[in-house]
Coordinates of C-alpha atoms in Angstrom, one line a residue:
X1361 CA 2.8 4.1 -19.4
X1362 CA -0.2 1.8 -18.3
X1363 CA 0.4 1.9 -14.7
X1364 CA -1.5 -1.1 -12.9
X1365 CA 0.9 -2.7 -10.7
X1366 CA 1.4 -0.2 -8.0
X1367 CA 2.5 -1.1 -4.5
X1368 CA 2.1 1.1 -1.6
X1369 CA 3.4 0.1 2.0
X1370 CA 2.4 2.1 5.2
X1371 CA 5.1 1.6 7.8
X1372 CA 4.3 0.4 11.1
X1373 CA 5.9 0.8 14.6
X1374 CA 6.2 -2.8 15.7
X1375 CA 7.7 -5.0 18.3
X1376 CA 10.7 -7.1 17.4
X1377 CA 8.2 -10.0 17.2
X1378 CA 5.4 -9.1 15.2
X1379 CA 2.2 -10.8 16.0
X1380 CA 1.2 -12.0 12.6
X1381 CA -1.0 -14.7 13.7
X1382 CA -3.5 -12.2 15.3
X1383 CA -4.6 -11.2 11.8
X1384 CA -5.3 -14.9 10.6
X1385 CA -9.0 -14.9 11.9
X1386 CA -9.4 -11.4 10.6
X1387 CA -8.4 -12.4 7.1
X1388 CA -10.1 -15.7 7.3
X1389 CA -13.5 -13.7 7.8
X1390 CA -12.5 -11.1 5.1
X1391 CA -12.1 -14.0 2.7
X1392 CA -15.7 -14.9 3.0
X1393 CA -16.7 -11.5 1.5
X1394 CA -17.5 -12.5 -1.9
X1395 CA -18.5 -9.2 -3.1
X1396 CA -15.5 -7.2 -1.9
X1397 CA -14.2 -4.9 -4.5
X1398 CA -10.7 -6.4 -4.2
X1399 CA -12.5 -9.9 -5.2
X1400 CA -10.8 -11.9 -2.6
X1401 CA -10.0 -15.5 -3.5
X1402 CA -7.6 -16.8 -0.6
X1403 CA -5.4 -15.8 2.1
X1404 CA -1.9 -17.1 2.7
X1405 CA 0.4 -17.5 5.8
X1406 CA 3.9 -16.7 5.2
X1407 CA 5.0 -16.0 8.8
X1408 CA 7.5 -18.8 8.6
X1409 CA 9.6 -16.8 6.0
X1410 CA 12.1 -14.4 7.7
X1411 CA 11.6 -10.7 6.6
X1412 CA 8.8 -12.1 4.3
X1413 CA 5.3 -11.2 3.5
X1414 CA 4.0 -12.3 6.8
X1415 CA 0.2 -12.9 6.1
X1416 CA -1.6 -12.0 2.9
X1417 CA -5.0 -11.4 1.5
X1418 CA -4.9 -12.3 -2.2
X1419 CA -7.3 -10.7 -4.5
X1420 CA -8.0 -10.4 -8.2
X1421 CA -7.8 -6.7 -8.0
X1422 CA -5.2 -6.6 -5.3
X1423 CA -3.4 -8.1 -2.4
X1424 CA -3.3 -7.0 1.2
X1425 CA -0.5 -8.0 3.6
X1426 CA 0.9 -7.4 6.9
X1427 CA 4.7 -7.3 5.3
X1428 CA 7.7 -7.8 7.3
X1429 CA 10.1 -7.4 4.4
X1430 CA 12.8 -4.5 4.2
X1431 CA 13.0 -1.6 4.6
X1432 CA 10.6 -2.4 7.6
X1433 CA 7.1 -3.9 8.8
X1434 CA 4.2 -2.4 7.3
X1435 CA 0.6 -2.9 5.7
X1436 CA 1.2 -3.4 2.1
X1437 CA -1.4 -3.1 -0.7
X1438 CA -0.4 -4.3 -4.1
X1439 CA -2.8 -3.2 -6.7
X1440 CA -3.2 -5.2 -9.9
X1441 CA -5.7 -3.6 -12.1
X1442 CA -8.5 -0.9 -12.7
X1443 CA -6.3 2.1 -12.3
X1444 CA -7.2 4.8 -14.9
X1445 CA -6.1 8.4 -15.8
X1446 CA -2.7 10.4 -15.6
X1447 CA 0.0 8.7 -13.3
X1448 CA -1.0 11.1 -10.6
X1449 CA -4.6 10.0 -10.7
X1450 CA -3.5 6.1 -10.5
X1451 CA -1.1 7.0 -7.5
X1452 CA -3.9 8.7 -5.7
X1453 CA -6.3 6.2 -6.3
X1454 CA -3.8 3.5 -4.9
X1455 CA -3.6 5.6 -1.9
X1456 CA -7.2 5.6 -1.4
X1457 CA -7.5 1.8 -1.8
X1458 CA -4.6 1.4 0.6
X1459 CA -6.0 3.6 3.2
X1460 CA -9.3 2.1 2.9
X1461 CA -8.1 -1.4 3.6
X1462 CA -5.3 -0.3 6.1
X1463 CA -8.0 1.8 8.1
X1464 CA -10.6 -1.2 8.1
X1465 CA -7.8 -3.6 9.2
X1466 CA -6.5 -1.2 12.2
X1467 CA -10.1 -0.9 13.2
X1468 CA -10.7 -4.6 13.4
X1469 CA -11.2 -5.5 17.4
X1470 CA -8.6 -8.2 16.8
X1471 CA -5.9 -6.2 15.5
X1472 CA -2.9 -6.0 17.6
X1473 CA -2.6 -2.6 19.3
X1474 CA 1.2 -2.8 19.5
X1475 CA 1.2 -2.3 15.7
X1476 CA 1.0 1.5 15.3
X1477 CA 0.6 3.2 11.8
X1478 CA 3.2 5.6 10.9
X1479 CA 1.3 8.1 8.7
X1480 CA 4.2 10.1 7.4
X1481 CA 6.4 7.0 6.2
X1482 CA 5.5 5.2 3.1
X1483 CA 7.0 3.1 0.5
X1484 CA 5.8 3.6 -3.2
X1485 CA 6.9 0.8 -5.6
X1486 CA 6.1 0.3 -9.3
X1487 CA 5.7 -3.5 -9.5
X1488 CA 6.4 -3.9 -13.4
X1489 CA 10.0 -4.4 -14.3
X1490 CA 9.2 -4.2 -18.1
X1491 CA 6.9 -1.0 -17.8
X1492 CA 8.9 0.7 -15.2
X1493 CA 12.5 -0.5 -15.1
X1494 CA 14.5 0.9 -12.0
X1495 CA 16.4 3.7 -14.0
X1496 CA 16.9 7.3 -14.1
X1497 CA 14.7 7.7 -17.2
X1498 CA 11.8 6.1 -15.4
X1499 CA 12.5 8.3 -12.5
X1500 CA 12.5 11.4 -14.9
X1501 CA 9.2 10.2 -16.6
X1502 CA 7.2 9.6 -13.4
X1503 CA 8.5 11.8 -11.0
X1504 CA 6.2 14.8 -12.3
X1505 CA 3.0 12.7 -11.7
X1506 CA 4.4 11.3 -8.4
X1507 CA 5.2 15.0 -7.0
X1508 CA 1.6 16.0 -8.1
X1509 CA 0.0 13.1 -6.2
X1510 CA 2.3 13.6 -3.0
X1511 CA 1.8 17.3 -3.0
X1512 CA -2.0 16.8 -2.9
X1513 CA -1.5 14.2 0.1
X1514 CA 1.2 16.2 2.1
X1515 CA 1.7 19.4 0.7
X1516 CA 4.1 21.0 -1.6
X1517 CA 7.6 21.0 0.2
X1518 CA 6.4 18.9 3.1
X1519 CA 7.8 15.7 2.2
X1520 CA 10.9 13.8 0.9
X1521 CA 10.4 11.1 -1.8
X1522 CA 14.0 9.3 -2.3
X1523 CA 14.4 7.1 -5.2
X1524 CA 15.6 3.6 -4.4
X1525 CA 18.1 3.4 -7.2
X1526 CA 19.4 0.1 -6.7
X1527 CA 19.1 -1.5 -10.2
X1528 CA 18.6 -5.0 -8.8
X1529 CA 15.2 -3.5 -7.1
X1530 CA 12.0 -2.5 -8.4
X1531 CA 11.5 1.2 -9.4
X1532 CA 10.4 2.8 -6.1
X1533 CA 10.7 5.6 -3.4
X1534 CA 10.7 6.1 0.2
X1535 CA 8.3 8.9 1.4
X1536 CA 8.6 10.7 4.5
X1537 CA 6.5 13.6 5.8
X1538 CA 6.2 15.4 9.1
X1539 CA 3.3 17.2 8.0
X1540 CA 0.7 14.5 8.8
X1541 CA 0.3 12.6 12.2
X1542 CA -2.9 10.8 11.6
X1543 CA -4.2 8.7 8.8
X1544 CA -7.5 10.7 8.8
X1545 CA -5.6 13.8 7.6
X1546 CA -4.5 12.0 4.4
X1547 CA -8.0 10.6 4.0
X1548 CA -9.4 14.0 4.2
X1549 CA -7.3 15.1 1.5
X1550 CA -8.5 12.1 -0.5
X1551 CA -12.1 12.6 0.4
X1552 CA -13.4 12.0 -3.1
X1553 CA -13.7 7.9 -3.4
X1554 CA -12.4 6.0 -6.3
X1555 CA -15.0 5.7 -8.9
X1556 CA -13.7 2.1 -9.5
X1557 CA -13.3 1.0 -5.8
X1558 CA -15.6 1.9 -3.2
X1559 CA -13.8 2.4 0.1
X1560 CA -13.6 -0.2 2.9
X1561 CA -14.5 -4.0 3.0
X1562 CA -18.0 -5.1 2.2
X1563 CA -20.2 -5.5 5.3

Protein backbone atom coordinates (compact mmCIF):
# COMPACT_ATOMS: atom_id res chain seq x y z
CA UNK A 1 0.00 0.00 0.00
CA UNK A 2 1.25 3.48 -0.88
CA UNK A 3 0.04 5.21 2.27
CA UNK A 4 0.20 8.98 1.84
CA UNK A 5 -3.17 10.36 2.97
CA UNK A 6 -2.90 9.76 6.70
CA UNK A 7 -4.84 11.99 9.08
CA UNK A 8 -3.97 12.34 12.74
CA UNK A 9 -6.05 14.23 15.29
CA UNK A 10 -4.86 15.22 18.74
CA UNK A 11 -7.94 15.63 20.89
CA UNK A 12 -8.42 18.72 23.04
CA UNK A 13 -10.26 19.55 26.21
CA UNK A 14 -12.32 22.51 25.10
CA UNK A 15 -15.24 24.66 26.27
CA UNK A 16 -18.64 24.17 24.70
CA UNK A 17 -18.02 27.20 22.49
CA UNK A 18 -14.59 26.74 20.93
CA UNK A 19 -12.76 30.07 20.32
CA UNK A 20 -11.95 29.36 16.68
CA UNK A 21 -11.48 33.02 15.75
CA UNK A 22 -8.40 33.26 17.96
CA UNK A 23 -6.50 31.14 15.45
CA UNK A 24 -7.27 33.33 12.44
CA UNK A 25 -4.44 35.85 13.01
CA UNK A 26 -2.02 33.02 13.77
CA UNK A 27 -2.86 31.16 10.59
CA UNK A 28 -2.84 34.39 8.57
CA UNK A 29 0.76 34.94 9.67
CA UNK A 30 1.73 31.32 9.02
CA UNK A 31 0.28 31.58 5.52
CA UNK A 32 3.00 34.08 4.66
CA UNK A 33 5.75 31.55 5.43
CA UNK A 34 6.43 30.68 1.81
CA UNK A 35 9.33 28.36 2.64
CA UNK A 36 7.43 26.28 5.19
CA UNK A 37 7.73 22.50 4.58
CA UNK A 38 3.93 22.20 4.36
CA UNK A 39 4.02 24.60 1.40
CA UNK A 40 1.11 26.68 2.67
CA UNK A 41 -1.12 28.04 -0.06
CA UNK A 42 -4.17 29.37 1.79
CA UNK A 43 -6.31 29.34 4.90
CA UNK A 44 -10.06 28.85 5.29
CA UNK A 45 -12.58 29.71 7.99
CA UNK A 46 -15.30 27.07 8.37
CA UNK A 47 -16.45 28.13 11.83
CA UNK A 48 -19.97 28.67 10.51
CA UNK A 49 -20.31 24.92 9.84
CA UNK A 50 -21.63 23.02 12.84
CA UNK A 51 -19.13 20.36 13.98
CA UNK A 52 -17.02 21.09 10.92
CA UNK A 53 -13.34 21.70 10.18
CA UNK A 54 -13.26 24.98 12.10
CA UNK A 55 -10.32 26.92 10.71
CA UNK A 56 -7.79 25.33 8.37
CA UNK A 57 -4.35 25.93 6.93
CA UNK A 58 -4.14 24.42 3.45
CA UNK A 59 -0.79 23.22 2.15
CA UNK A 60 0.49 21.18 -0.77
CA UNK A 61 2.07 18.64 1.59
CA UNK A 62 -0.60 18.69 4.27
CA UNK A 63 -3.43 20.60 5.93
CA UNK A 64 -3.72 21.67 9.56
CA UNK A 65 -7.02 22.46 11.25
CA UNK A 66 -8.63 23.16 14.57
CA UNK A 67 -11.25 20.55 13.81
CA UNK A 68 -14.64 20.51 15.56
CA UNK A 69 -15.97 17.32 13.99
CA UNK A 70 -16.79 14.01 15.62
CA UNK A 71 -15.77 12.41 17.86
CA UNK A 72 -14.56 15.67 19.45
CA UNK A 73 -12.53 18.85 18.95
CA UNK A 74 -8.87 18.57 18.23
CA UNK A 75 -5.86 19.67 16.21
CA UNK A 76 -6.03 17.72 12.96
CA UNK A 77 -3.16 17.20 10.53
CA UNK A 78 -3.99 15.70 7.13
CA UNK A 79 -0.93 14.51 5.28
CA UNK A 80 -0.97 14.46 1.48
CA UNK A 81 2.43 13.30 0.25
CA UNK A 82 6.15 12.62 0.88
CA UNK A 83 5.78 9.63 3.20
CA UNK A 84 8.21 6.75 2.63
CA UNK A 85 9.07 3.35 4.05
CA UNK A 86 7.03 0.66 5.75
CA UNK A 87 3.55 1.49 7.12
CA UNK A 88 4.93 1.99 10.64
CA UNK A 89 7.51 4.47 9.32
CA UNK A 90 4.81 6.48 7.57
CA UNK A 91 2.63 6.52 10.68
CA UNK A 92 5.55 7.62 12.86
CA UNK A 93 6.41 10.36 10.38
CA UNK A 94 2.81 11.55 10.47
CA UNK A 95 3.04 11.72 14.26
CA UNK A 96 6.23 13.78 13.94
CA UNK A 97 4.63 16.22 11.53
CA UNK A 98 1.50 16.52 13.66
CA UNK A 99 3.45 17.06 16.87
CA UNK A 100 5.67 19.66 15.26
CA UNK A 101 2.75 21.69 13.98
CA UNK A 102 0.48 21.18 17.00
CA UNK A 103 3.32 22.06 19.35
CA UNK A 104 4.13 25.21 17.41
CA UNK A 105 0.45 26.21 17.40
CA UNK A 106 -0.01 25.64 21.13
CA UNK A 107 3.09 27.74 21.86
CA UNK A 108 1.78 30.72 19.88
CA UNK A 109 1.06 33.70 22.22
CA UNK A 110 -2.47 34.05 20.84
CA UNK A 111 -3.40 30.38 21.20
CA UNK A 112 -6.48 30.01 23.48
CA UNK A 113 -5.30 28.73 26.84
CA UNK A 114 -8.64 26.97 27.43
CA UNK A 115 -7.85 24.51 24.62
CA UNK A 116 -5.83 21.83 26.41
CA UNK A 117 -4.06 19.03 24.56
CA UNK A 118 -4.93 15.47 25.59
CA UNK A 119 -1.66 13.63 24.85
CA UNK A 120 -3.21 10.21 25.42
CA UNK A 121 -6.16 10.63 23.03
CA UNK A 122 -5.76 10.46 19.23
CA UNK A 123 -7.67 9.58 16.10
CA UNK A 124 -5.71 7.94 13.27
CA UNK A 125 -7.50 7.88 9.91
CA UNK A 126 -6.36 6.61 6.52
CA UNK A 127 -7.98 9.08 4.15
CA UNK A 128 -8.05 7.01 0.96
CA UNK A 129 -11.11 4.82 0.46
CA UNK A 130 -9.62 3.19 -2.65
CA UNK A 131 -6.28 2.31 -1.06
CA UNK A 132 -7.61 1.56 2.42
CA UNK A 133 -11.32 0.66 2.41
CA UNK A 134 -12.82 0.37 5.87
CA UNK A 135 -12.86 -3.40 6.12
CA UNK A 136 -11.57 -6.20 8.29
CA UNK A 137 -9.11 -7.06 5.51
CA UNK A 138 -7.59 -3.58 5.64
CA UNK A 139 -7.41 -3.76 9.42
CA UNK A 140 -5.64 -7.11 9.25
CA UNK A 141 -3.15 -5.81 6.68
CA UNK A 142 -2.31 -2.56 8.46
CA UNK A 143 -2.61 -3.52 12.12
CA UNK A 144 0.94 -4.96 12.42
CA UNK A 145 2.46 -1.68 11.23
CA UNK A 146 0.08 0.38 13.33
CA UNK A 147 0.97 -1.64 16.41
CA UNK A 148 4.70 -1.22 15.76
CA UNK A 149 4.28 2.55 15.55
CA UNK A 150 2.07 2.81 18.63
CA UNK A 151 4.36 0.48 20.61
CA UNK A 152 7.17 2.97 20.03
CA UNK A 153 5.05 5.97 20.96
CA UNK A 154 3.18 4.64 23.98
CA UNK A 155 4.92 1.39 24.88
CA UNK A 156 3.65 -2.11 24.17
CA UNK A 157 0.50 -2.86 26.15
CA UNK A 158 0.10 0.75 27.25
CA UNK A 159 -2.66 1.77 24.84
CA UNK A 160 -5.84 0.71 23.11
CA UNK A 161 -6.46 1.21 19.40
CA UNK A 162 -10.09 0.58 18.51
CA UNK A 163 -11.04 0.15 14.86
CA UNK A 164 -13.95 2.41 13.85
CA UNK A 165 -15.73 -0.30 11.90
CA UNK A 166 -18.66 1.66 10.44
CA UNK A 167 -18.32 0.95 6.67
CA UNK A 168 -19.61 4.44 5.87
CA UNK A 169 -16.56 5.94 7.58
CA UNK A 170 -12.95 5.90 6.46
CA UNK A 171 -10.66 3.26 7.94
CA UNK A 172 -9.37 4.57 11.24
CA UNK A 173 -8.80 3.96 14.91
CA UNK A 174 -9.33 5.76 18.19
CA UNK A 175 -6.15 5.53 20.25
CA UNK A 176 -6.10 5.97 24.02
CA UNK A 177 -3.18 5.69 26.40
CA UNK A 178 -2.71 6.56 30.06
CA UNK A 179 1.07 6.16 29.67
CA UNK A 180 1.71 9.76 28.57
CA UNK A 181 0.63 13.00 30.17
CA UNK A 182 2.64 15.49 28.11
CA UNK A 183 3.32 15.90 24.40
CA UNK A 184 7.03 16.19 25.13
CA UNK A 185 7.06 12.53 26.18
CA UNK A 186 5.85 11.48 22.76
CA UNK A 187 8.23 13.88 21.03
CA UNK A 188 11.15 12.40 22.97
CA UNK A 189 10.25 8.94 21.67
CA UNK A 190 10.19 10.35 18.16
CA UNK A 191 13.36 12.38 18.61
CA UNK A 192 14.71 11.61 15.14
CA UNK A 193 13.17 14.26 12.85
CA UNK A 194 11.69 13.32 9.51
CA UNK A 195 14.26 13.38 6.71
CA UNK A 196 11.66 14.92 4.41
CA UNK A 197 9.97 17.29 6.82
CA UNK A 198 11.94 19.42 9.33
CA UNK A 199 10.03 20.05 12.52
CA UNK A 200 8.18 23.26 13.28
CA UNK A 201 7.08 26.21 11.19
CA UNK A 202 9.65 28.27 9.33
CA UNK A 203 10.97 31.25 11.25
